[in-house]
Tab-separated table of C-alpha atoms and ligand atoms in Angstrom:
chain	number	residue	atom	x	y	z
A	1	UNK	CA	96.794	-26.147	-12.604
A	2	UNK	CA	96.007	-22.895	-10.810
A	3	UNK	CA	92.998	-22.342	-12.671
A	4	UNK	CA	91.171	-25.650	-13.023
A	5	UNK	CA	90.067	-26.165	-9.295
A	6	UNK	CA	90.526	-23.223	-7.404
A	7	UNK	CA	88.922	-19.814	-7.328
A	8	UNK	CA	88.386	-17.345	-4.379
A	9	UNK	CA	84.705	-18.096	-4.502
A	10	UNK	CA	85.254	-21.881	-4.310
A	11	UNK	CA	87.670	-21.201	-1.323
A	12	UNK	CA	85.323	-19.089	0.401
A	13	UNK	CA	82.765	-21.821	0.221
A	14	UNK	CA	85.218	-24.347	1.529
A	15	UNK	CA	85.702	-21.889	4.553
A	16	UNK	CA	81.971	-21.626	5.453
A	17	UNK	CA	80.947	-19.040	2.731
A	18	UNK	CA	78.718	-21.618	0.843
A	19	UNK	CA	76.295	-18.818	-0.108
A	20	UNK	CA	78.416	-17.717	-2.817
A	21	UNK	CA	78.738	-21.101	-4.412
A	22	UNK	CA	74.898	-21.614	-3.945
A	23	UNK	CA	74.356	-18.199	-5.502
A	24	UNK	CA	76.535	-19.060	-8.552
A	25	UNK	CA	74.503	-22.184	-9.035
A	26	UNK	CA	71.273	-20.288	-9.115
A	27	UNK	CA	72.676	-17.957	-11.639
A	28	UNK	CA	73.913	-20.840	-13.613
A	29	UNK	CA	70.554	-22.530	-13.612
A	30	UNK	CA	68.778	-19.403	-14.601
A	31	UNK	CA	71.240	-18.400	-17.387
A	32	UNK	CA	72.632	-21.699	-18.564
A	33	UNK	CA	73.695	-19.996	-21.877
A	34	UNK	CA	75.875	-17.740	-19.833
A	35	UNK	CA	77.964	-20.446	-18.477
A	36	UNK	CA	81.150	-18.839	-19.963
A	37	UNK	CA	80.492	-15.298	-18.717
A	38	UNK	CA	79.754	-16.759	-15.146
A	39	UNK	CA	83.118	-18.736	-15.300
A	40	UNK	CA	84.889	-15.555	-16.497
A	41	UNK	CA	83.355	-13.667	-13.696
A	42	UNK	CA	84.769	-16.319	-11.186
A	43	UNK	CA	88.150	-15.731	-12.887
A	44	UNK	CA	87.939	-12.029	-12.513
A	45	UNK	CA	86.921	-12.434	-8.951
A	46	UNK	CA	90.151	-14.189	-8.300
A	47	UNK	CA	91.898	-11.005	-9.471
A	48	UNK	CA	95.043	-13.097	-10.063
A	49	UNK	CA	98.091	-12.188	-12.119
A	50	UNK	CA	97.219	-10.904	-15.665
A	51	UNK	CA	97.019	-13.648	-18.153
A	52	UNK	CA	98.651	-13.519	-21.771
A	53	UNK	CA	97.939	-16.442	-23.936
A	54	UNK	CA	99.007	-17.348	-27.429
A	55	UNK	CA	96.425	-18.633	-29.964
A	56	UNK	CA	96.958	-19.701	-33.499
A	57	UNK	CA	97.505	-22.663	-35.717
A	58	UNK	CA	99.890	-25.553	-35.037
A	59	UNK	CA	103.632	-25.047	-35.874
A	60	UNK	CA	103.397	-21.382	-36.131
A	61	UNK	CA	105.816	-20.824	-33.237
A	62	UNK	CA	103.505	-20.142	-30.355
A	63	UNK	CA	105.322	-22.012	-27.758
A	64	UNK	CA	108.749	-20.944	-28.852
A	65	UNK	CA	107.674	-17.336	-28.795
A	66	UNK	CA	106.383	-17.705	-25.296
A	67	UNK	CA	109.751	-19.177	-24.287
A	68	UNK	CA	111.448	-16.103	-25.570
A	69	UNK	CA	109.028	-13.905	-23.595
A	70	UNK	CA	109.575	-15.714	-20.301
A	71	UNK	CA	113.260	-16.086	-20.889
A	72	UNK	CA	113.514	-19.689	-20.482
A	73	UNK	CA	112.371	-22.913	-22.213
A	74	UNK	CA	109.273	-23.368	-20.124
A	75	UNK	CA	107.136	-24.578	-22.998
A	76	UNK	CA	107.480	-27.621	-25.300
A	77	UNK	CA	108.531	-26.668	-28.823
A	78	UNK	CA	108.282	-29.205	-31.623
A	79	UNK	CA	107.402	-29.710	-35.274
A	80	UNK	CA	104.528	-31.873	-34.319
A	81	UNK	CA	101.484	-31.157	-32.137
A	82	UNK	CA	103.348	-30.919	-28.861
A	83	UNK	CA	100.974	-28.646	-26.901
A	84	UNK	CA	97.918	-30.562	-26.137
A	85	UNK	CA	96.949	-29.183	-22.941
A	86	UNK	CA	97.124	-25.829	-21.328
A	87	UNK	CA	100.445	-25.046	-19.904
A	88	UNK	CA	101.254	-21.996	-17.906
A	89	UNK	CA	104.446	-20.224	-16.636
A	90	UNK	CA	104.651	-17.313	-14.179
A	91	UNK	CA	106.972	-14.613	-15.249
A	92	UNK	CA	107.520	-11.117	-14.364
A	93	UNK	CA	104.084	-10.994	-12.459
A	94	UNK	CA	102.332	-12.313	-15.520
A	95	UNK	CA	100.743	-15.627	-16.122
A	96	UNK	CA	101.944	-16.860	-19.679
A	97	UNK	CA	99.548	-19.400	-21.108
A	98	UNK	CA	100.423	-21.962	-24.001
A	99	UNK	CA	97.269	-23.298	-25.804
A	100	UNK	CA	97.135	-26.067	-28.323
A	101	UNK	CA	96.947	-24.963	-32.009
A	102	UNK	CA	93.788	-24.256	-33.809
A	103	UNK	CA	93.314	-26.274	-36.853
A	104	UNK	CA	90.211	-27.294	-38.749
A	105	UNK	CA	91.264	-31.083	-38.377
A	106	UNK	CA	92.197	-30.774	-34.783
A	107	UNK	CA	90.495	-32.930	-32.409
A	108	UNK	CA	87.816	-31.318	-30.241
A	109	UNK	CA	89.585	-31.706	-26.955
A	110	UNK	CA	92.550	-29.562	-28.189
A	111	UNK	CA	90.177	-26.898	-29.433
A	112	UNK	CA	88.308	-27.042	-26.045
A	113	UNK	CA	91.719	-26.156	-24.259
A	114	UNK	CA	92.431	-23.308	-26.834
A	115	UNK	CA	88.850	-21.917	-26.331
A	116	UNK	CA	89.263	-22.058	-22.453
A	117	UNK	CA	92.625	-20.211	-22.806
A	118	UNK	CA	91.303	-17.517	-25.117
A	119	UNK	CA	87.815	-16.983	-23.858
A	120	UNK	CA	87.987	-17.780	-20.193
A	121	UNK	CA	91.511	-17.080	-18.997
A	122	UNK	CA	93.063	-14.543	-21.128
A	123	UNK	CA	93.372	-10.855	-20.524
A	124	UNK	CA	95.726	-10.468	-23.519
A	125	UNK	CA	95.860	-12.619	-26.516
A	126	UNK	CA	98.786	-13.009	-28.773
A	127	UNK	CA	97.461	-14.254	-32.217
A	128	UNK	CA	100.375	-15.970	-33.722
A	129	UNK	CA	100.798	-16.591	-37.577
A	130	UNK	CA	103.811	-17.679	-39.357
A	131	UNK	CA	105.245	-15.324	-42.002
A	132	UNK	CA	105.950	-18.321	-44.334
A	133	UNK	CA	102.196	-19.156	-44.509
A	134	UNK	CA	101.430	-15.921	-46.354
A	135	UNK	CA	98.082	-14.330	-45.686
A	136	UNK	CA	95.597	-15.520	-42.946
A	137	UNK	CA	93.230	-18.281	-43.948
A	138	UNK	CA	89.514	-18.025	-43.593
A	139	UNK	CA	89.255	-19.726	-40.142
A	140	UNK	CA	92.047	-17.338	-38.757
A	141	UNK	CA	90.306	-14.303	-40.161
A	142	UNK	CA	86.991	-15.450	-38.691
A	143	UNK	CA	88.755	-15.969	-35.245
A	144	UNK	CA	90.342	-12.415	-35.486
A	145	UNK	CA	87.092	-10.808	-36.206
A	146	UNK	CA	85.618	-12.571	-33.184
A	147	UNK	CA	88.441	-11.459	-31.015
A	148	UNK	CA	88.125	-7.839	-32.345
A	149	UNK	CA	84.445	-7.819	-31.506
A	150	UNK	CA	85.295	-9.246	-28.027
A	151	UNK	CA	87.896	-6.546	-27.489
A	152	UNK	CA	85.383	-3.759	-28.379
A	153	UNK	CA	82.950	-5.356	-25.871
A	154	UNK	CA	85.254	-6.422	-23.123
A	155	UNK	CA	88.358	-4.535	-23.592
A	156	UNK	CA	90.452	-7.684	-23.732
A	157	UNK	CA	93.238	-7.019	-26.068
A	158	UNK	CA	94.662	-8.936	-28.908
A	159	UNK	CA	98.070	-8.367	-30.544
A	160	UNK	CA	98.869	-9.867	-33.852
A	161	UNK	CA	102.260	-11.490	-34.059
A	162	UNK	CA	103.752	-12.496	-37.536
A	163	UNK	CA	106.301	-15.155	-36.457
A	164	UNK	CA	109.200	-17.005	-37.786
A	165	UNK	CA	110.201	-13.924	-39.982
A	166	UNK	CA	113.570	-15.275	-40.397
A	167	UNK	CA	112.132	-18.030	-42.515
A	168	UNK	CA	111.532	-15.797	-45.577
A	169	UNK	CA	114.417	-15.386	-48.023
A	170	UNK	CA	114.730	-11.634	-47.755
A	171	UNK	CA	113.137	-8.531	-46.433
A	172	UNK	CA	111.425	-7.997	-49.876
A	173	UNK	CA	109.486	-11.223	-49.444
A	174	UNK	CA	108.718	-10.457	-45.686
A	175	UNK	CA	107.540	-7.019	-46.750
A	176	UNK	CA	105.121	-8.495	-49.177
A	177	UNK	CA	103.695	-10.890	-46.844
A	178	UNK	CA	103.186	-8.315	-44.157
A	179	UNK	CA	101.715	-6.028	-46.743
A	180	UNK	CA	99.105	-8.623	-47.768
A	181	UNK	CA	98.376	-9.470	-44.168
A	182	UNK	CA	97.998	-5.744	-43.386
A	183	UNK	CA	95.578	-5.527	-46.106
A	184	UNK	CA	93.414	-8.233	-44.531
A	185	UNK	CA	93.371	-6.455	-41.028
A	186	UNK	CA	93.767	-2.820	-42.012
A	187	UNK	CA	93.161	-1.456	-38.413
A	188	UNK	CA	95.384	-3.824	-36.513
A	189	UNK	CA	99.065	-3.259	-35.546
A	190	UNK	CA	101.337	-6.250	-36.696
A	191	UNK	CA	104.369	-7.326	-34.624
A	192	UNK	CA	106.790	-9.223	-36.834
A	193	UNK	CA	109.183	-11.351	-34.894
A	194	UNK	CA	111.804	-14.065	-35.091
A	195	UNK	CA	112.206	-16.158	-32.037
A	196	UNK	CA	115.444	-17.711	-33.419
A	197	UNK	CA	117.033	-14.412	-34.090
A	198	UNK	CA	116.041	-13.268	-30.550
A	199	UNK	CA	117.596	-16.433	-29.009
A	200	UNK	CA	120.819	-16.062	-30.977
A	201	UNK	CA	120.974	-12.225	-30.052
A	202	UNK	CA	120.558	-12.980	-26.423
A	203	UNK	CA	122.965	-15.908	-26.453
A	204	UNK	CA	125.631	-13.890	-28.231
A	205	UNK	CA	124.812	-10.560	-26.661
A	206	UNK	CA	124.232	-8.918	-30.040
A	207	UNK	CA	121.949	-5.842	-29.394
A	208	UNK	CA	121.271	-5.410	-33.058
A	209	UNK	CA	120.128	-9.133	-33.634
A	210	UNK	CA	117.892	-8.736	-30.575
A	211	UNK	CA	116.536	-5.369	-32.133
A	212	UNK	CA	116.076	-6.998	-35.622
A	213	UNK	CA	114.141	-9.961	-33.928
A	214	UNK	CA	111.220	-7.602	-33.468
A	215	UNK	CA	110.927	-8.969	-29.890
A	216	UNK	CA	111.606	-5.750	-28.126
A	217	UNK	CA	108.912	-4.004	-29.965
A	218	UNK	CA	106.459	-6.874	-29.141
A	219	UNK	CA	107.501	-6.806	-25.522
A	220	UNK	CA	106.872	-2.999	-25.334
A	221	UNK	CA	103.440	-3.569	-26.840
A	222	UNK	CA	102.785	-6.224	-24.361
A	223	UNK	CA	103.806	-3.984	-21.496
A	224	UNK	CA	101.509	-1.351	-22.646
A	225	UNK	CA	98.858	-3.859	-22.953
A	226	UNK	CA	99.481	-5.032	-19.408
A	227	UNK	CA	99.214	-1.565	-18.013
A	228	UNK	CA	95.671	-1.505	-19.411
A	229	UNK	CA	94.406	-4.864	-17.813
A	230	UNK	CA	93.335	-3.529	-14.347
A	231	UNK	CA	91.001	-0.933	-16.029
A	232	UNK	CA	89.834	-3.622	-18.604
A	233	UNK	CA	89.033	-6.118	-15.808
A	234	UNK	CA	87.019	-3.486	-13.977
A	235	UNK	CA	85.082	-2.770	-17.081
A	236	UNK	CA	84.590	-6.324	-17.798
A	237	UNK	CA	83.193	-7.161	-14.515
A	238	UNK	CA	80.859	-4.124	-14.604
A	239	UNK	CA	79.830	-5.125	-18.186
A	240	UNK	CA	79.126	-8.759	-17.278
A	241	UNK	CA	77.317	-7.805	-14.045
A	242	UNK	CA	75.095	-5.184	-16.002
A	243	UNK	CA	74.389	-7.673	-18.739
A	244	UNK	CA	73.479	-10.439	-16.357
A	245	UNK	CA	71.254	-8.078	-14.225
A	246	UNK	CA	69.539	-6.714	-17.304
A	247	UNK	CA	68.842	-10.230	-18.681
A	248	UNK	CA	67.690	-11.468	-15.409
A	249	UNK	CA	65.315	-8.463	-14.827
A	250	UNK	CA	64.022	-9.069	-18.361
A	251	UNK	CA	63.604	-12.697	-17.588
A	252	UNK	CA	61.694	-11.942	-14.407
A	253	UNK	CA	59.306	-9.386	-15.851
A	254	UNK	CA	58.649	-11.701	-18.835
A	255	UNK	CA	57.934	-14.631	-16.562
A	256	UNK	CA	55.734	-12.485	-14.354
A	257	UNK	CA	53.721	-11.510	-17.287
A	258	UNK	CA	53.583	-14.954	-18.566
A	259	UNK	CA	52.313	-16.187	-15.225
A	260	UNK	CA	49.834	-13.400	-14.931
A	261	UNK	CA	48.564	-14.184	-18.404
A	262	UNK	CA	47.989	-17.798	-17.317
A	263	UNK	CA	46.334	-16.934	-14.199
A	264	UNK	CA	43.974	-14.752	-16.075
A	265	UNK	CA	43.412	-17.545	-18.388
A	266	UNK	CA	42.504	-19.786	-15.467
A	267	UNK	CA	40.047	-17.334	-14.217
A	268	UNK	CA	38.485	-16.660	-17.472
A	269	UNK	CA	38.200	-20.301	-18.195
A	270	UNK	CA	36.428	-20.922	-14.864
A	271	UNK	CA	34.210	-17.785	-15.330
A	272	UNK	CA	33.247	-19.086	-18.754
A	273	UNK	CA	32.457	-22.574	-17.336
A	274	UNK	CA	30.401	-20.982	-14.361
A	275	UNK	CA	28.326	-18.642	-16.653
A	276	UNK	CA	27.811	-21.333	-19.402
A	277	UNK	CA	26.540	-23.861	-16.749
A	278	UNK	CA	24.385	-21.410	-15.024
A	279	UNK	CA	22.847	-20.634	-18.475
A	280	UNK	CA	22.245	-24.195	-19.213
A	281	UNK	CA	20.565	-24.996	-15.733
A	282	UNK	CA	18.561	-21.824	-15.991
A	283	UNK	CA	17.146	-22.927	-19.258
A	284	UNK	CA	16.696	-26.466	-18.038
A	285	UNK	CA	14.978	-25.042	-14.910
A	286	UNK	CA	12.619	-22.957	-17.145
A	287	UNK	CA	11.774	-25.861	-19.371
A	288	UNK	CA	11.154	-28.039	-16.331
A	289	UNK	CA	8.984	-25.555	-14.343
A	290	UNK	CA	6.201	-25.826	-16.925
A	291	UNK	CA	6.151	-29.558	-16.377
A	292	UNK	CA	6.783	-30.037	-12.719
A	293	UNK	CA	5.443	-26.742	-11.496
A	294	UNK	CA	1.818	-27.606	-12.411
A	295	UNK	CA	-0.107	-28.332	-9.179
A	296	UNK	CA	-2.406	-31.191	-8.423
A	297	UNK	CA	-1.783	-34.700	-7.824
A	298	UNK	CA	1.314	-36.428	-9.248
A	299	UNK	CA	-0.246	-39.003	-11.480
A	300	UNK	CA	2.931	-40.833	-12.126
A	301	UNK	CA	2.862	-42.084	-8.629
A	302	UNK	CA	-0.519	-43.953	-9.303
A	303	UNK	CA	0.756	-47.595	-9.426
A	304	UNK	CA	-0.162	-49.658	-12.429
A	305	UNK	CA	-2.533	-52.620	-11.839
A	306	UNK	CA	-2.818	-55.899	-13.555
A	307	UNK	CA	-5.936	-54.668	-15.320
A	308	UNK	CA	-4.419	-51.829	-17.147
A	309	UNK	CA	-1.221	-53.766	-18.084
A	310	UNK	CA	-1.638	-53.061	-21.746
A	311	UNK	CA	-3.572	-49.797	-21.276
A	312	UNK	CA	-2.203	-46.287	-21.845
A	313	UNK	CA	-2.988	-44.822	-18.527
A	314	UNK	CA	-2.423	-41.309	-17.187
A	315	UNK	CA	0.130	-42.443	-14.805
A	316	UNK	CA	2.136	-44.108	-17.648
A	317	UNK	CA	1.892	-40.989	-19.749
A	318	UNK	CA	3.027	-38.818	-16.980
A	319	UNK	CA	6.067	-40.871	-16.246
A	320	UNK	CA	6.977	-41.052	-19.854
A	321	UNK	CA	6.641	-37.154	-19.949
A	322	UNK	CA	8.969	-36.900	-16.887
A	323	UNK	CA	11.323	-39.215	-18.394
A	324	UNK	CA	11.638	-37.384	-21.676
A	325	UNK	CA	11.946	-34.162	-19.867
A	326	UNK	CA	14.738	-35.440	-17.663
A	327	UNK	CA	16.535	-36.888	-20.652
A	328	UNK	CA	16.336	-33.641	-22.658
A	329	UNK	CA	17.769	-31.865	-19.522
A	330	UNK	CA	20.529	-34.378	-19.334
A	331	UNK	CA	21.398	-33.988	-22.942
A	332	UNK	CA	21.616	-30.228	-22.666
A	333	UNK	CA	23.745	-30.420	-19.697
A	334	UNK	CA	25.910	-33.192	-21.095
A	335	UNK	CA	26.304	-31.212	-24.370
A	336	UNK	CA	27.629	-28.319	-22.462
A	337	UNK	CA	30.020	-30.307	-20.361
A	338	UNK	CA	31.382	-32.210	-23.266
A	339	UNK	CA	32.103	-28.764	-24.920
A	340	UNK	CA	34.097	-27.938	-21.643
A	341	UNK	CA	36.048	-31.162	-21.839
A	342	UNK	CA	34.150	-32.621	-18.921
A	343	UNK	CA	32.916	-36.026	-19.972
A	344	UNK	CA	34.731	-39.070	-18.353
A	345	UNK	CA	35.538	-39.362	-14.906
A	346	UNK	CA	39.186	-38.786	-13.998
A	347	UNK	CA	41.167	-42.012	-14.443
A	348	UNK	CA	41.675	-42.729	-10.713
A	349	UNK	CA	37.849	-42.544	-10.162
A	350	UNK	CA	36.908	-45.022	-12.856
A	351	UNK	CA	35.008	-48.168	-11.962
A	352	UNK	CA	34.984	-51.682	-13.746
A	353	UNK	CA	31.652	-50.846	-15.344
A	354	UNK	CA	32.695	-48.552	-18.267
A	355	UNK	CA	29.234	-47.204	-18.861
A	356	UNK	CA	29.260	-45.666	-15.411
A	357	UNK	CA	32.528	-43.847	-15.850
A	358	UNK	CA	30.887	-40.547	-16.879
A	359	UNK	CA	30.659	-37.262	-14.929
A	360	UNK	CA	26.821	-37.192	-15.792
A	361	UNK	CA	26.306	-40.512	-14.028
A	362	UNK	CA	28.487	-39.601	-11.153
A	363	UNK	CA	26.585	-36.437	-10.569
A	364	UNK	CA	22.936	-37.155	-11.537
A	365	UNK	CA	23.016	-40.872	-10.233
A	366	UNK	CA	21.148	-43.722	-11.875
A	367	UNK	CA	17.935	-43.708	-9.931
A	368	UNK	CA	14.504	-43.032	-11.744
A	369	UNK	CA	13.527	-39.483	-11.192
A	370	UNK	CA	9.926	-38.173	-10.509
A	371	UNK	CA	8.342	-34.864	-10.466
A	372	UNK	CA	9.568	-33.985	-6.832
A	373	UNK	CA	13.038	-35.046	-7.798
A	374	UNK	CA	13.146	-32.885	-10.866
A	375	UNK	CA	11.727	-30.010	-8.934
A	376	UNK	CA	14.274	-30.210	-6.220
A	377	UNK	CA	17.129	-30.840	-8.666
A	378	UNK	CA	16.323	-28.061	-11.288
A	379	UNK	CA	13.646	-25.771	-10.039
A	380	UNK	CA	15.087	-24.928	-6.624
A	381	UNK	CA	18.035	-22.681	-6.461
A	382	UNK	CA	19.678	-24.973	-3.840
A	383	UNK	CA	19.410	-27.774	-6.161
A	384	UNK	CA	20.849	-26.024	-9.054
A	385	UNK	CA	23.738	-24.745	-6.795
A	386	UNK	CA	24.428	-28.387	-5.720
A	387	UNK	CA	24.498	-29.557	-9.414
A	388	UNK	CA	26.781	-26.491	-10.273
A	389	UNK	CA	29.231	-27.349	-7.376
A	390	UNK	CA	29.336	-31.070	-8.346
A	391	UNK	CA	29.947	-30.311	-12.033
A	392	UNK	CA	32.550	-27.576	-11.329
A	393	UNK	CA	34.430	-30.206	-9.008
A	394	UNK	CA	34.781	-32.478	-12.161
A	395	UNK	CA	35.536	-29.430	-14.434
A	396	UNK	CA	38.483	-28.823	-12.119
A	397	UNK	CA	39.578	-32.214	-12.372
A	398	UNK	CA	39.373	-32.290	-16.281
A	399	UNK	CA	42.532	-32.603	-18.408
A	400	UNK	CA	42.283	-29.039	-19.677
A	401	UNK	CA	42.219	-27.628	-16.126
A	402	UNK	CA	44.945	-29.852	-14.740
A	403	UNK	CA	47.119	-29.065	-17.742
A	404	UNK	CA	46.402	-25.302	-17.136
A	405	UNK	CA	47.244	-25.683	-13.583
A	406	UNK	CA	50.621	-27.544	-14.380
A	407	UNK	CA	51.532	-24.767	-16.755
A	408	UNK	CA	50.843	-22.275	-14.126
A	409	UNK	CA	52.939	-24.250	-11.528
A	410	UNK	CA	55.753	-24.402	-14.095
A	411	UNK	CA	55.494	-20.671	-14.893
A	412	UNK	CA	55.484	-19.932	-11.122
A	413	UNK	CA	58.657	-21.921	-10.487
A	414	UNK	CA	60.286	-20.253	-13.543
A	415	UNK	CA	59.482	-16.962	-12.042
A	416	UNK	CA	60.772	-18.005	-8.594
A	417	UNK	CA	63.992	-19.141	-10.392
A	418	UNK	CA	64.584	-15.866	-11.817
A	419	UNK	CA	63.954	-13.945	-8.675
A	420	UNK	CA	66.211	-16.319	-6.932
A	421	UNK	CA	68.968	-15.702	-9.458
A	422	UNK	CA	68.551	-11.798	-8.946
A	423	UNK	CA	68.996	-12.226	-5.413
A	424	UNK	CA	71.896	-14.498	-5.987
A	425	UNK	CA	73.337	-11.626	-8.014
A	426	UNK	CA	72.916	-9.376	-5.186
A	427	UNK	CA	74.919	-11.746	-3.034
A	428	UNK	CA	77.738	-11.917	-5.506
A	429	UNK	CA	78.025	-8.350	-6.631
A	430	UNK	CA	80.038	-7.198	-3.505
A	431	UNK	CA	82.463	-10.110	-4.030
A	432	UNK	CA	82.881	-9.522	-7.745
A	433	UNK	CA	82.849	-5.889	-8.162
A	434	UNK	CA	86.478	-4.526	-8.167
A	435	UNK	CA	87.471	-3.002	-4.900
A	436	UNK	CA	88.170	0.709	-4.674
B	501	GDP	N1	113.254	-20.467	-38.056
B	501	GDP	C1	112.363	-20.512	-37.050
B	501	GDP	N2	111.666	-21.520	-36.613
B	501	GDP	C2	110.785	-21.362	-35.600
B	501	GDP	C3	110.742	-19.983	-34.903
B	501	GDP	N3	109.795	-20.106	-33.895
B	501	GDP	C4	109.485	-21.555	-34.005
B	501	GDP	N4	110.127	-22.096	-34.821
B	501	GDP	C5	110.019	-23.667	-35.110
B	501	GDP	O1	108.703	-23.999	-35.602
B	501	GDP	C6	108.347	-25.261	-35.110
B	501	GDP	C7	107.053	-25.087	-34.310
B	501	GDP	O2	107.379	-24.226	-33.115
B	501	GDP	P1	106.323	-24.293	-31.858
B	501	GDP	O3	106.723	-23.179	-30.984
B	501	GDP	O4	106.311	-25.622	-31.223
B	501	GDP	O5	104.957	-24.056	-32.577
B	501	GDP	P2	103.467	-24.099	-32.077
B	501	GDP	O6	102.875	-25.438	-32.375
B	501	GDP	O7	102.841	-23.052	-32.748
B	501	GDP	O8	103.583	-24.012	-30.618
B	501	GDP	C8	109.572	-25.559	-34.230
B	501	GDP	O9	110.291	-26.358	-34.948
B	501	GDP	C9	110.227	-24.312	-33.766
B	501	GDP	O10	111.523	-24.634	-33.573
B	501	GDP	C10	111.367	-18.913	-35.512
B	501	GDP	O11	111.242	-17.698	-35.052
B	501	GDP	N5	112.234	-19.188	-36.754
B	502	MG	MG1	103.025	-25.264	-29.163
């Protein structure tokens, strides 16, 4: 099939212009819901012969109508579901496309072919409905409304054909049916035809029969519609390019905003941590200053002797005071860190000893602290800065932070994809836009 595998874009890629295929892929990735529009753009870029396709339910005379239009039996006609794939025939500079019938109970594959014909390939749709069936049913009406909406948007035309007119008993019946159908689609022109009459008229060279078949009027309308195809195609290319560009620009600015918001959140989160920790360490330093800042000898360093094994000595009291102060400091710091989601070591840093796998132990160590240690750790700015840096290191490894950074990376690559798609559109536009 001409359509299934080749397109000028694909051909160009085969001859070294892979940029276009890559650009199309970038667009497809950025706008997966626009796959049909992108495929349609490919078709339009081909700028092949205008495509007329039939659409309608099984057995309503679509294939036979096409045979009359192309002046030969190019398409299979039957009382059963003969047309299961797209079939095409070139005649008079037009590509005529026969599609399987649409029916509620039809397999999805048939429907897919019909959809491809109607939405992807066709410039002009002939909506075929057999007169003997009376009014349109709900499914036909729904499709007609869709086609009408599409015509307004893309200028792709639909002609409504009431077929097999000869099957009604007389003109009175036919008039009634056509009147009822006209009531269902008040704004549309209806082309009432009989393929069999047309064939007979041709074979017996009876002009009157040909006239009465309604085919000349339909052919006239198709010729008019074909005359409007070039303008319609230009309109459609411009429309699709504009829609895609607008959507991509919206996507890019939305994603840029989302990324900016996340980066702001990352900054605020870190600032909140830094300020909070500074506050806690400052408070601990103030509490500690009173205890360790007092001059004089450090009584805690006086060793215990066997004599005062059971006595409450000044050294023991001092050590207890230091220990309590240190514990209080640790509890304050730990309370803050837990609130920030910084408690356990990252998994890859855990040891076999469960109780050691906390950030507090990793930073503060397990050694016994004395007055000089506490002074160095909490009362000197350098000591506090060292603690701050160590806790901040674990803060950055915490789940909340890594999750936020992952979201930022994701948002950043989404933004890149939108920018790439816009660049891709720029590459494609000259290929897609209709020539002068
Ligand atoms: N009497 C009459 N029968 C027709 C006409 N057009 C098609 N048919 C018959 O209706 C049946 C279905 O036609 P076909 O074109 O295969 O329908 P499709 O399934 O819509 O493609 C066949 O038996 C055709 O011969 C017509 O204008 N008049
Ligand atoms: Mg058919």
